[in-house]
Short mmCIF file of C-alpha atoms in Angstrom, two decimals:
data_model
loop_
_atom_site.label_atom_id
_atom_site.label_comp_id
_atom_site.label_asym_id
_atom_site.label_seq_id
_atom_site.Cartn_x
_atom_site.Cartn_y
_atom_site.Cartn_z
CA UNK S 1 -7.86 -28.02 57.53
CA UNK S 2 -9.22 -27.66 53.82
CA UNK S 3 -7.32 -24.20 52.39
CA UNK S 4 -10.62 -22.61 51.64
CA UNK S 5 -10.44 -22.29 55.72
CA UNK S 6 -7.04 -20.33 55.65
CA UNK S 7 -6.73 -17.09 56.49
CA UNK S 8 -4.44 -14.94 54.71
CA UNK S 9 -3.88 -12.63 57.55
CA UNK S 10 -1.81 -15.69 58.46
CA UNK S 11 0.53 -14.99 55.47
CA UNK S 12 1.74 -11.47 55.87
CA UNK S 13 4.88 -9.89 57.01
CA UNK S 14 6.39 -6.19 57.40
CA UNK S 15 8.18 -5.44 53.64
CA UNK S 16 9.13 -1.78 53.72
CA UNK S 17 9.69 -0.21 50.47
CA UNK S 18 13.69 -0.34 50.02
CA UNK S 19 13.82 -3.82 50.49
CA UNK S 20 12.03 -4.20 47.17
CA UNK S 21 14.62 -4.85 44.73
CA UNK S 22 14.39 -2.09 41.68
CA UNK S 23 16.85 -3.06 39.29
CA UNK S 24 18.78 -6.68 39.30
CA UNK S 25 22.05 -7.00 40.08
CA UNK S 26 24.89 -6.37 37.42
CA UNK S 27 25.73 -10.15 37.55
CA UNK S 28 22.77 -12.79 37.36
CA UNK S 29 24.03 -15.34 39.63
CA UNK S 30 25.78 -12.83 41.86
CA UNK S 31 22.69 -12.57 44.20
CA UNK S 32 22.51 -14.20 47.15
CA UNK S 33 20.82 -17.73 47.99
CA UNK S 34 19.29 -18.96 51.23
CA UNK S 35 19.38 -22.76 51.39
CA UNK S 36 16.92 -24.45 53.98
CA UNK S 37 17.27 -27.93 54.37
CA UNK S 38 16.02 -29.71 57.70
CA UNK S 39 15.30 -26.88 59.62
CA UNK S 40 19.11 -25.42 58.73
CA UNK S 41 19.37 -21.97 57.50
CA UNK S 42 22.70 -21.34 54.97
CA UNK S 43 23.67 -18.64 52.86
CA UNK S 44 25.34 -18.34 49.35
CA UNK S 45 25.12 -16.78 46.18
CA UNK S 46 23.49 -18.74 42.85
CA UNK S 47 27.09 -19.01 41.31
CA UNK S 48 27.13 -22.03 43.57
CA UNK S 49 23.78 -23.34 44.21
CA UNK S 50 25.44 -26.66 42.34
CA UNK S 51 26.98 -27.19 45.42
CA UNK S 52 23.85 -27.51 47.35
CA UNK S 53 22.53 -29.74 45.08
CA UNK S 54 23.32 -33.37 45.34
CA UNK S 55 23.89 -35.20 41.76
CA UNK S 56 21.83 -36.68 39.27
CA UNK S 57 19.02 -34.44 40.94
CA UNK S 58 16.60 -33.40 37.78
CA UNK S 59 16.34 -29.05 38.41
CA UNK S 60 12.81 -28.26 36.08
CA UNK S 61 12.98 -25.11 34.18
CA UNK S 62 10.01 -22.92 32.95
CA UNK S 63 10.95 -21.99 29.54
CA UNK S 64 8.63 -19.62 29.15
CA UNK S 65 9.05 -16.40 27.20
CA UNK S 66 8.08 -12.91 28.13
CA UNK S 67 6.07 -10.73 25.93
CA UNK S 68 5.72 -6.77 25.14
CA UNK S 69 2.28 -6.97 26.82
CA UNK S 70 1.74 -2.85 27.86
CA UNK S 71 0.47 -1.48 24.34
CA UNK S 72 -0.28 2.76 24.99
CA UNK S 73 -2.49 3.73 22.36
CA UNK S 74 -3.17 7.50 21.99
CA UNK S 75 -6.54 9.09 21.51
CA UNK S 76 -7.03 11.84 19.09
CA UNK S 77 -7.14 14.25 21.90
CA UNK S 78 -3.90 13.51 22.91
CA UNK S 79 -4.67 11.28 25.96
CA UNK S 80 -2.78 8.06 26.31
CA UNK S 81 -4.87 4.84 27.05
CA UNK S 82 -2.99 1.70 28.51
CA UNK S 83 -3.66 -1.63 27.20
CA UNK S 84 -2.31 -4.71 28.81
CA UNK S 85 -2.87 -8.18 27.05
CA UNK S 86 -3.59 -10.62 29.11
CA UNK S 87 -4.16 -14.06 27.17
CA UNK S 88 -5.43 -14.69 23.44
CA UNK S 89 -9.57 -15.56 23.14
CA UNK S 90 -10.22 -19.54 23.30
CA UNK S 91 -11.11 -19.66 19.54
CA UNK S 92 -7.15 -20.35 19.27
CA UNK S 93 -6.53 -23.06 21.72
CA UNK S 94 -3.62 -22.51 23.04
CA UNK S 95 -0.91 -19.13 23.50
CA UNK S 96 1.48 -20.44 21.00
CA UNK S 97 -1.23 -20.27 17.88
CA UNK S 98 -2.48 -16.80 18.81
CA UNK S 99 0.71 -15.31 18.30
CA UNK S 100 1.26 -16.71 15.17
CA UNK S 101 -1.85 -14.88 14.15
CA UNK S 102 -1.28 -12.62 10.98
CA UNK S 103 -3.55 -9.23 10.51
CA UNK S 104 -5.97 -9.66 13.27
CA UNK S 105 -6.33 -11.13 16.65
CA UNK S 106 -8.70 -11.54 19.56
CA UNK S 107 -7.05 -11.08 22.75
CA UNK S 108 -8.62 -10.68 26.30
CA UNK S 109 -6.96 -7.41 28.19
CA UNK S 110 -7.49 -5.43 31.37
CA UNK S 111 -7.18 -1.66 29.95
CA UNK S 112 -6.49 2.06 31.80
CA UNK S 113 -9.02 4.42 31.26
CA UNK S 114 -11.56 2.34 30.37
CA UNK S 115 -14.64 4.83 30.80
CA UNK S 116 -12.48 7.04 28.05
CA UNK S 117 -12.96 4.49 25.58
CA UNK S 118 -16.12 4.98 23.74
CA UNK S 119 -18.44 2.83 22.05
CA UNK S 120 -17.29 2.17 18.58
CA UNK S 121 -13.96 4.04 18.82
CA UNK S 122 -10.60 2.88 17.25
CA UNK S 123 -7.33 3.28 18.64
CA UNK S 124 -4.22 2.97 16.82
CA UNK S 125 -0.08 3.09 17.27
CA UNK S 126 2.02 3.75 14.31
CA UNK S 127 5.38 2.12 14.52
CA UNK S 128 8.34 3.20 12.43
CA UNK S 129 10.90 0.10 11.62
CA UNK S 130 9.15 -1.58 10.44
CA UNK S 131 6.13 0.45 9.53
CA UNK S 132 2.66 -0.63 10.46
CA UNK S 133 0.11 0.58 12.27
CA UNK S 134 -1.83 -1.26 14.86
CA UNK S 135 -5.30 -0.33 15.70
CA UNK S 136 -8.08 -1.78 18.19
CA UNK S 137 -11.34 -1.82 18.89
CA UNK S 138 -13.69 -3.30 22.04
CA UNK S 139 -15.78 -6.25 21.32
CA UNK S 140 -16.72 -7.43 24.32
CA UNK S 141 -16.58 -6.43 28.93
CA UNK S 142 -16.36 -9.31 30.76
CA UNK S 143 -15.91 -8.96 34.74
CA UNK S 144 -12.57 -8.84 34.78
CA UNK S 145 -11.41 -7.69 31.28
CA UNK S 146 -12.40 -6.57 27.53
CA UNK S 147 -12.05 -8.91 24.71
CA UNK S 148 -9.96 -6.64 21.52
CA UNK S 149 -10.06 -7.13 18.18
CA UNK S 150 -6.43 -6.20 17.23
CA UNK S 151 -5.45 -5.64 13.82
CA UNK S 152 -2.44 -4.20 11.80
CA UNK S 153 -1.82 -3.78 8.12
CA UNK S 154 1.55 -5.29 7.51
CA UNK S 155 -0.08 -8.79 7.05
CA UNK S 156 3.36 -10.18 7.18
CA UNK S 157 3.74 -9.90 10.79
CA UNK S 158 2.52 -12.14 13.65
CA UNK S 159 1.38 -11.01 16.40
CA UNK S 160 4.05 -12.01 18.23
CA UNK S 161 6.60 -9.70 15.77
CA UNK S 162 3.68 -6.96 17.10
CA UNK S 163 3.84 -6.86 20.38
CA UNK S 164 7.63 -7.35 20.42
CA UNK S 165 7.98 -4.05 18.34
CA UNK S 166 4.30 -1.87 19.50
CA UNK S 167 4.50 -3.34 23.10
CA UNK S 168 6.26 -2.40 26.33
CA UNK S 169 7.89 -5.04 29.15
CA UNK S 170 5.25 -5.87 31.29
CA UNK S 171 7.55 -5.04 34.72
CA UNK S 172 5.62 -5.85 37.87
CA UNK S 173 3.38 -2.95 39.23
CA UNK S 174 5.24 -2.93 42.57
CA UNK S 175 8.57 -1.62 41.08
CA UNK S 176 6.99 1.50 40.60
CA UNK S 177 8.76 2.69 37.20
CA UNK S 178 8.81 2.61 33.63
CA UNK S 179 10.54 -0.56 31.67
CA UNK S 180 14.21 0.86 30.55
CA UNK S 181 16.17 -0.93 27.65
CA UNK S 182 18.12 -3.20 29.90
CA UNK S 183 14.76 -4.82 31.28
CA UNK S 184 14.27 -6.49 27.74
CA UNK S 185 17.20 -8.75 27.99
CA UNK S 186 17.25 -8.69 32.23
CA UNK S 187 13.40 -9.62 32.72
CA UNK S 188 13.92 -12.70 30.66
CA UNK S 189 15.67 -15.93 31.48
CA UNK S 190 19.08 -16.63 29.39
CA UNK S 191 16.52 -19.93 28.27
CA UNK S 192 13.28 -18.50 27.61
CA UNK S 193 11.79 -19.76 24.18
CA UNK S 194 8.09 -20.13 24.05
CA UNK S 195 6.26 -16.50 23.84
CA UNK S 196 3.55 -16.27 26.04
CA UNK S 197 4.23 -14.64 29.65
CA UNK S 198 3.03 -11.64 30.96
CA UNK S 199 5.38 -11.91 34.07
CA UNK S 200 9.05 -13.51 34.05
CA UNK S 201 9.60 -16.75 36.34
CA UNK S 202 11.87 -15.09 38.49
CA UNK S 203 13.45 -17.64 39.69
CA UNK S 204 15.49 -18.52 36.84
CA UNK S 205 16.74 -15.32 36.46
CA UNK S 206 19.49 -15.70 38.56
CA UNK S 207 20.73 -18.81 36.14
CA UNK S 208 23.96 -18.06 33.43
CA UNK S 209 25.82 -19.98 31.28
CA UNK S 210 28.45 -20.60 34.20
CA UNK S 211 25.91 -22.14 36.51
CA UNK S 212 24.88 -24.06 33.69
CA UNK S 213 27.42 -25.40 33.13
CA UNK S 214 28.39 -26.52 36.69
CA UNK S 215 24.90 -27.99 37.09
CA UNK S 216 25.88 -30.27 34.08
CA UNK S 217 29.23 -31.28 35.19
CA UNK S 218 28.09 -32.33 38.56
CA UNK S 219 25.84 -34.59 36.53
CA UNK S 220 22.47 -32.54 37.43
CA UNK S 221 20.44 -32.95 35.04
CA UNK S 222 17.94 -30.29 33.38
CA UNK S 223 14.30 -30.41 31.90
CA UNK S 224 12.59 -27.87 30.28
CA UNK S 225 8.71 -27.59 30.38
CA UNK S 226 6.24 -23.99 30.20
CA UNK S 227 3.91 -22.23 31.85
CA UNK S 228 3.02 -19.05 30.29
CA UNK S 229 2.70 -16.52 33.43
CA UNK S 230 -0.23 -14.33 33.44
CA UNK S 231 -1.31 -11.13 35.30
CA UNK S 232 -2.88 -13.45 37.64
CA UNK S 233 0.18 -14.17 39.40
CA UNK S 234 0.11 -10.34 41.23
CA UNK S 235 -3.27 -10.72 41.76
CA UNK S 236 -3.53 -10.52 45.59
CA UNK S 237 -6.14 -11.97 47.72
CA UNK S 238 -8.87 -9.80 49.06
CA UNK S 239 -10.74 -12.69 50.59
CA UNK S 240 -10.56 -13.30 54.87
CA UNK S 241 -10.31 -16.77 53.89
CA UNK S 242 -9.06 -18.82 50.08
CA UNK S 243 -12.44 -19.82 49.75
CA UNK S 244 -13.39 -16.90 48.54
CA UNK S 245 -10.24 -16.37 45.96
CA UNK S 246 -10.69 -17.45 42.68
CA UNK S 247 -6.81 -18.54 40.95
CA UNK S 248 -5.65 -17.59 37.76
CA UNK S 249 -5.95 -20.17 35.45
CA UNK S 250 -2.37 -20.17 33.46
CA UNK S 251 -1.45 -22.33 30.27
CA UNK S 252 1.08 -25.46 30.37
CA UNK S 253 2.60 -27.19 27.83
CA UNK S 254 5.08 -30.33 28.57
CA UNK S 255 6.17 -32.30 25.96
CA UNK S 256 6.69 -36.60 26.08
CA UNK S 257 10.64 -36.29 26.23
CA UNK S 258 10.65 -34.48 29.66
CA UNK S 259 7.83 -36.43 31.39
CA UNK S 260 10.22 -39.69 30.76
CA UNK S 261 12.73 -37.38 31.87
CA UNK S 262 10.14 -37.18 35.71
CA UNK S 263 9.59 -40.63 35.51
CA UNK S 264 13.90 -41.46 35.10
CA UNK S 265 14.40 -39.27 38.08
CA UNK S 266 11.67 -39.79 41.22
CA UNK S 267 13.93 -41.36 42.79
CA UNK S 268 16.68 -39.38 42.31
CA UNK S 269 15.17 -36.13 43.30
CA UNK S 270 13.38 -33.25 41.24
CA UNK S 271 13.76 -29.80 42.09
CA UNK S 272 11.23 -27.02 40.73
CA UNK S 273 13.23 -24.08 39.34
CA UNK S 274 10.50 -21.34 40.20
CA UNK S 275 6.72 -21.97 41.58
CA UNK S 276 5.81 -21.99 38.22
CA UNK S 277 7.45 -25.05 37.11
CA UNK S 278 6.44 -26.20 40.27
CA UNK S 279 2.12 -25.98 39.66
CA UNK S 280 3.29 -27.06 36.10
CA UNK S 281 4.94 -30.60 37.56
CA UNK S 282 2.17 -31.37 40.55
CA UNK S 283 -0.47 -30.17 37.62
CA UNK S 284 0.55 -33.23 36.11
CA UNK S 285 0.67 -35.79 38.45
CA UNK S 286 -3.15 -34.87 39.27
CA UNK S 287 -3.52 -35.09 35.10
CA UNK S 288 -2.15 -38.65 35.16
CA UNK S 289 -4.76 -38.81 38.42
CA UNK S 290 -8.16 -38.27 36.19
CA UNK S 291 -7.22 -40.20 33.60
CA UNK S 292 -6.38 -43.16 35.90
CA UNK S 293 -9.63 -42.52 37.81
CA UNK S 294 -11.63 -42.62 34.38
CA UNK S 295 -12.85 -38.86 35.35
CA UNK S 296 -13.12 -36.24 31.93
CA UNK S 297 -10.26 -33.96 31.35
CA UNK S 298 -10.92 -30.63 30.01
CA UNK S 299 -8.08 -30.14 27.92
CA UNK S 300 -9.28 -27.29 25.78
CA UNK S 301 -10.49 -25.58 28.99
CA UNK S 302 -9.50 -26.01 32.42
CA UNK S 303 -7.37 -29.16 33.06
CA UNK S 304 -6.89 -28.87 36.68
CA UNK S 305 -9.38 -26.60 39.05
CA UNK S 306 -7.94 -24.67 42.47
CA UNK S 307 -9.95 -27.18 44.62
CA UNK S 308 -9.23 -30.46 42.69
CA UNK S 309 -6.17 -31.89 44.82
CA UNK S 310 -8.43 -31.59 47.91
CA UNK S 311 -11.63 -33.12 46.48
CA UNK S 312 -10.22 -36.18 44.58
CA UNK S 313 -9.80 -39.11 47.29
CA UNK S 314 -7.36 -41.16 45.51
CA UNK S 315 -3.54 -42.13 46.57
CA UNK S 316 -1.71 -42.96 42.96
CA UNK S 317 1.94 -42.68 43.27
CA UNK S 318 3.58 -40.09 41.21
CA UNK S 319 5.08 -43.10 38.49
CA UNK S 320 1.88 -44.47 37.87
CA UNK S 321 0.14 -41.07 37.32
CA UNK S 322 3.12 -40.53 34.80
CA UNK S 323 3.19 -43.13 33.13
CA UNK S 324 -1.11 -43.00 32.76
CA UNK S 325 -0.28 -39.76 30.91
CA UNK S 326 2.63 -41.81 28.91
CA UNK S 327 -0.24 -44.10 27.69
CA UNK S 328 -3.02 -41.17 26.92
CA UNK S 329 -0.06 -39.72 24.59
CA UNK S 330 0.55 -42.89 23.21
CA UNK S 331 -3.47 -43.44 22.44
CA UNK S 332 -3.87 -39.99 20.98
CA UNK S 333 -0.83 -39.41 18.99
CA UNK S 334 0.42 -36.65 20.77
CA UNK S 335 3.53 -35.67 21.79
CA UNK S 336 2.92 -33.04 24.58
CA UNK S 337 -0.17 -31.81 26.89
CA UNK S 338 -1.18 -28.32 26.31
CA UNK S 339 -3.96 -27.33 28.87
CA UNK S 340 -4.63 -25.15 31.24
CA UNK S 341 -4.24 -25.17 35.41
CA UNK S 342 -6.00 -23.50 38.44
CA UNK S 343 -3.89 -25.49 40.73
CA UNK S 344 -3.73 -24.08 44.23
CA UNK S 345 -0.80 -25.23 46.41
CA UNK S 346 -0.96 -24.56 49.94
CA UNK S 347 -0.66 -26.11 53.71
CA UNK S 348 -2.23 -29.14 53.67
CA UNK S 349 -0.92 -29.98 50.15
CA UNK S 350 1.89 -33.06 49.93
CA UNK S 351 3.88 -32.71 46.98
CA UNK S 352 3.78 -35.31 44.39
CA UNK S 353 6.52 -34.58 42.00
CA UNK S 354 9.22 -32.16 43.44
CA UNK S 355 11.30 -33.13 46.75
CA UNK S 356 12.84 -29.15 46.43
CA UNK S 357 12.23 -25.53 45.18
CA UNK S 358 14.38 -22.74 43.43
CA UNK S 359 12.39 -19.47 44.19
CA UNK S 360 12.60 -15.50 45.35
CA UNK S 361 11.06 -14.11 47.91
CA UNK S 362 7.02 -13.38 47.18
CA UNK S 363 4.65 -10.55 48.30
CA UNK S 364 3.23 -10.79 51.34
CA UNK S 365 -0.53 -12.16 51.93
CA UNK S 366 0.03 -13.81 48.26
CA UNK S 367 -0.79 -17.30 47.00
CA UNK S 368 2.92 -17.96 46.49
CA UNK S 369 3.59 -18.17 50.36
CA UNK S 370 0.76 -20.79 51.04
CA UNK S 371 3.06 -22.62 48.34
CA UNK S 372 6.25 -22.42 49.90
CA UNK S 373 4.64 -23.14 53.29
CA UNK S 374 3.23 -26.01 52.13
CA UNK S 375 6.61 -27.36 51.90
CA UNK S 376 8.43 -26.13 54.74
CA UNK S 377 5.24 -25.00 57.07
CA UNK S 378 5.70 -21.73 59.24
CA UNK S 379 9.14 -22.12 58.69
CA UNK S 380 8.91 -19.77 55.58
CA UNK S 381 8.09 -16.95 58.59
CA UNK S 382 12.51 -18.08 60.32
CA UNK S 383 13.30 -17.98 56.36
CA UNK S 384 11.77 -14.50 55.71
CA UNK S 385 13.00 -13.15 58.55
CA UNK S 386 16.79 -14.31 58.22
CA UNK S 387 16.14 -12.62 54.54
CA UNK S 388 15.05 -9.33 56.28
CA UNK S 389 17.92 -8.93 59.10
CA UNK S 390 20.91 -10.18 56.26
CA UNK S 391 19.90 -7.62 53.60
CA UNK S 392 18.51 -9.92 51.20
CA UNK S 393 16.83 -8.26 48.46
CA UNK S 394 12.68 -8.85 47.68
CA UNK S 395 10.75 -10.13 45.21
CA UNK S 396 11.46 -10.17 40.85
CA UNK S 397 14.64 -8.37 40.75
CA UNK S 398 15.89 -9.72 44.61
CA UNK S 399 17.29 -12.33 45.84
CA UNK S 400 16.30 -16.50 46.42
CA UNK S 401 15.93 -19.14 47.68
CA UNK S 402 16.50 -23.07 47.79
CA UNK S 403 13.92 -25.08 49.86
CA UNK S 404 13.94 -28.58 50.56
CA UNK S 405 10.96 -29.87 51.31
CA UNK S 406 10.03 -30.98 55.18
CA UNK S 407 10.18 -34.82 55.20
CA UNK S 408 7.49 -35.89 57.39
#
């Protein structure tokens, strides 16, 4: 069956509200872990999940760092406008430039209140400490979202410094509350670096120091790559069938250092620490694909489409397409791939790159179950259940997983 044939009816389950986890726990790797592995079912908390990992296994973090995307601007009549940034225009190619920006910035953003903005009018928020104001104004409606011309007058701030002072944590809309201090440091991995999300990868929230540490001592080694997480990722599918779902095209950037790092360890085993890394790795292997198959990348567009690992006919193994990507670095001086993917994972799909995956538990009817059945198959429907009857937690703040992929 071709996924644009699946119907997402397929992909739902019950979820009553106080199963959805609120806050996290007081102690990251405190909650619990389900481990699947050959049809077995076992349960244990993240402080351990080196345990259930054999040795010299490569575990792929997304490094990814969340930003202060809610901006509320207030209107002159005292109502309050919500603004939430959604990715930088393409002028900038590429997340990491636009938030250098100093003074003025483009950025595309799905807004609250919309019919209250008027033609020509200009919003602003003071801040105090430091003191600038930032002010914006509508330049273009797409379907979808507005294009903003942001601008602030201290010129010595990036964007970045912006947002991270004007802006709010973006929580997920299903928690139903306001971000509190505490969600600054506690929706944001203890390894996030690049700026750029909109959304944490949950599944490395449940990662400290400790675990860290015991991953390293038991010889398992780490990789870092990123995949900046946009609003897409709650976007849930209206469509009877994928075929008429359109995925959220999300930015990647993987550097030479930890593809040699993939190629060192395919035999060994690589594990995906979140579905994020996990489009980011099997994003690449269909990379390496094109450029073996002599078909045009668009790297300052859309690298990978939704539909491309079910229209290409080819059968490259995972170290050739890795290495082909080795060689187009090697040809065009670079030192990393920054691009974007569409990449839709789902039943039918054989993974290329990752033999396991670190995730939480996902919304139901969502693109992120096709992915994890695509590993295990209806399995994920004995794993969501076990979840529900042990009093595992659901989705950002909840609880996890580690799944090891069906061999077949």
């Amino acid at each position: 069956m071709h996924p644009q044939d699946i119907r997402i009816e397929s992909f739902t389950y019950d979820l009553p509200n106080d199963r959805i986890a609120k806050y996290p726990l007081a102690q990251r790797d405190a909650s619990k872990l389900l481990v699947y592995e050959n049809g077995g079912v076992t349960e244990d908390t993240y402080r351990n999940i080196a345990m259930h990992i054999p040795e010299e296994t490569l575990l792929v973090f997304n490094q990814t760092k969340v930003v202060h995307a809610r901006l509320l601007f207030q209107k002159e009549t005292g109502g309050v406008i919500e603004v939430f940034c959604l990715e930088p225009d393409a002028q900038y190619h590429g997340i990491q430039n636009a938030m250098l920006q100093k003074g003025k910035v483009y950025w595309h953003c799905m807004i609250g209140g919309a019919s209250k903005w008027k033609h020509g009018m200009v919003l602003s928020i003071k801040h105090e400490h430091p003191d600038f104001i930032l002010s914006a104004s509508i330049t273009d409606r797409q379907p979808g979202y507005f294009t903003l011309e942001l601008f602030w007058d201290d010129k010595d701030l990036t964007f970045a410094e912006v947002l991270h002072y004007a802006g709010k944590v973006p929580l997920p809309p299903y928690l139903h509350r306001e971000a509190e201090l505490s969600d600054d440091s506690r929706y944001q991995t203890i390894y996030a670096k690049n700026e750029g999300s909109v959304a944490a990868p949950t599944a490395g929230l449940h990662f400290t120091d400790a675990v860290m540490n015991d991953l390293a001592a038991k010889k398992i080694d780490t990789a870092f790559v990123t995949l900046h997480v946009g609003a897409g990722t709650f976007k849930p599918v209206k469509s009877e069938t994928m075929a008429g779902h359109e995925m959220h095209a999300e930015w990647i950037d993987v550097d030479r250092h930890c593809i040699e790092k993939l190629l060192a360890h395919l035999d060994k085993g690589i594990v995906a620490v979140g579905t994020t890394s996990m489009r980011t790795l099997e994003s690449l292997y269909w990379i390496g694909a094109k450029l073996l198959s002599g078909i045009e990348i668009d790297f300052e567009g859309i690298a990978i489409s939704q539909w491309d690992p079910y229209e290409m006919n080819i059968n490259y193994s995972a170290d050739e397409c890795l290495n082909a990507i080795i060689r187009w670095m090697q040809e065009n001086e670079k030192d990393r791939i920054m691009t974007r993917t569409q990449i839709l994972i789902a039943p039918g799909y054989d993974t290329k790159i990752i033999k396991g995956l670190v995730t939480n538990f996902h919304q139901p009817q969502s693109t992120l179950l096709l992915l994890v059945s695509a590993l295990i198959g209806d399995e994920w429907k004995r794993l969501y259940d076990y979840a529900m009857q042990h009093d595992f937690r659901f989705l950002s703040y909840g609880d996890g997983n580690l799944i090891w992929k069906n061999q077949k």
